[in-house]
CSV table of C-alpha atoms in Angstrom, one decimal:
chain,number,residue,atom,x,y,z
M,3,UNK,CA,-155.2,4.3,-22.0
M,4,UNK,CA,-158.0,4.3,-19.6
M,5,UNK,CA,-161.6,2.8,-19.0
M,6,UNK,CA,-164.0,2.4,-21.9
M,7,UNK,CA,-166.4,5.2,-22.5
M,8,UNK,CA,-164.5,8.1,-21.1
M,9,UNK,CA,-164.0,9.8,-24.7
M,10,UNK,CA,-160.1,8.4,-25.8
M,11,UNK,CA,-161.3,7.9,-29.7
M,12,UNK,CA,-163.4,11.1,-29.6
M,13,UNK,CA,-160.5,13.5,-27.9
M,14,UNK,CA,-158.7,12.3,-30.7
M,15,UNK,CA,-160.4,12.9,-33.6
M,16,UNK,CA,-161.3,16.5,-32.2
M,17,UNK,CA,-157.4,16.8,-32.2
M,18,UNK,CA,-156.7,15.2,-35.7
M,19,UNK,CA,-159.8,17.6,-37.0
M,20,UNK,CA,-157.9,20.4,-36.0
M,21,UNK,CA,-154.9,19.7,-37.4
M,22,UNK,CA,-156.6,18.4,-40.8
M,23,UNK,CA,-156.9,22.8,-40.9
M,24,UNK,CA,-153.2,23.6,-41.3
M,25,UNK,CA,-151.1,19.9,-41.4
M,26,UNK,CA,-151.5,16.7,-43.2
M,27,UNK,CA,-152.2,14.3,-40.9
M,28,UNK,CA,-151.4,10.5,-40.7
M,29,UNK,CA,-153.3,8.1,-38.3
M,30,UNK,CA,-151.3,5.0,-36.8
M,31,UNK,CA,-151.8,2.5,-34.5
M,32,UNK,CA,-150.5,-0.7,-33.4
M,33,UNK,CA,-153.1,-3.1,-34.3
M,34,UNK,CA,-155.6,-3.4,-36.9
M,35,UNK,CA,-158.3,-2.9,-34.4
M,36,UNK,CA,-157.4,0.1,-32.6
M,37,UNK,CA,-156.5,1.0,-36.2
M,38,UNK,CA,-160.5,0.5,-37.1
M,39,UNK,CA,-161.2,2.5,-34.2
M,40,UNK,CA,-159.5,5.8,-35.6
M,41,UNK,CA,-162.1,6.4,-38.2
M,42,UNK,CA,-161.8,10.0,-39.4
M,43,UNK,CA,-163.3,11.5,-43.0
M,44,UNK,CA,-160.9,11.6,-45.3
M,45,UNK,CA,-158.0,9.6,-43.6
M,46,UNK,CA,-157.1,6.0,-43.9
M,47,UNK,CA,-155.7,4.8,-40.3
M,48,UNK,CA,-153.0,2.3,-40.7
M,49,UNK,CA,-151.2,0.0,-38.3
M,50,UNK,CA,-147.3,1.0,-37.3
M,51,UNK,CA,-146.2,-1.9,-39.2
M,52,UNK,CA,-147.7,-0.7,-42.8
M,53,UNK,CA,-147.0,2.7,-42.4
M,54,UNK,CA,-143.4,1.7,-41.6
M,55,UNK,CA,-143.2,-0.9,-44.7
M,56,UNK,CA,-144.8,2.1,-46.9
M,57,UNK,CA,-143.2,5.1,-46.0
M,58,UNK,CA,-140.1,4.5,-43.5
M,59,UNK,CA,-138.6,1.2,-44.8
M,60,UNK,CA,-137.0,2.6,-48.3
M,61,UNK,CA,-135.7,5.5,-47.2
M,62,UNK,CA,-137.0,9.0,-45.7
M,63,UNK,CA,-140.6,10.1,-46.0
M,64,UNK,CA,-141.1,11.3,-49.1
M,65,UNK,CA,-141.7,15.0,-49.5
M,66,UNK,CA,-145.3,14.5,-50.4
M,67,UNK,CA,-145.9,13.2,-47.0
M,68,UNK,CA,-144.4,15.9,-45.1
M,69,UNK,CA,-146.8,18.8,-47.4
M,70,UNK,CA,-149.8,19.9,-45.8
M,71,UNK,CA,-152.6,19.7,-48.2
């Protein structure tokens, strides 16, 4: 957290960018609109509550989660 305009949203994008090289990478956040906020090519952000309905709910993450692409 901290005061708007002091670069939170861009500090992480330059960190999920650089993971994107060797990891797959999963963006989640706790409401739709901080969800919006994390806007990244090539990832679809998510909210806590869908990714744990999708992925965590039934079971372990599947193996094709956990592969880097």
């Amino acid at each position: 957290s901290g005061l708007p305009g002091v670069a939170k949203t861009y500090t992480c994008m330059a960190s999920v960018k650089e993971l994107k090289k060797t990891r797959r990478v999963m963006l989640t956040a706790p409401t739709h609109v901080a969800a919006r906020n994390l806007r990244c090519e090539g990832l679809e952000p998510v909210t806590l509550q869908r990714f744990y309905n999708r992925y965590i709910k039934n079971g372990p993450l599947n193996q094709d989660l956990t592969k880097s692409t």
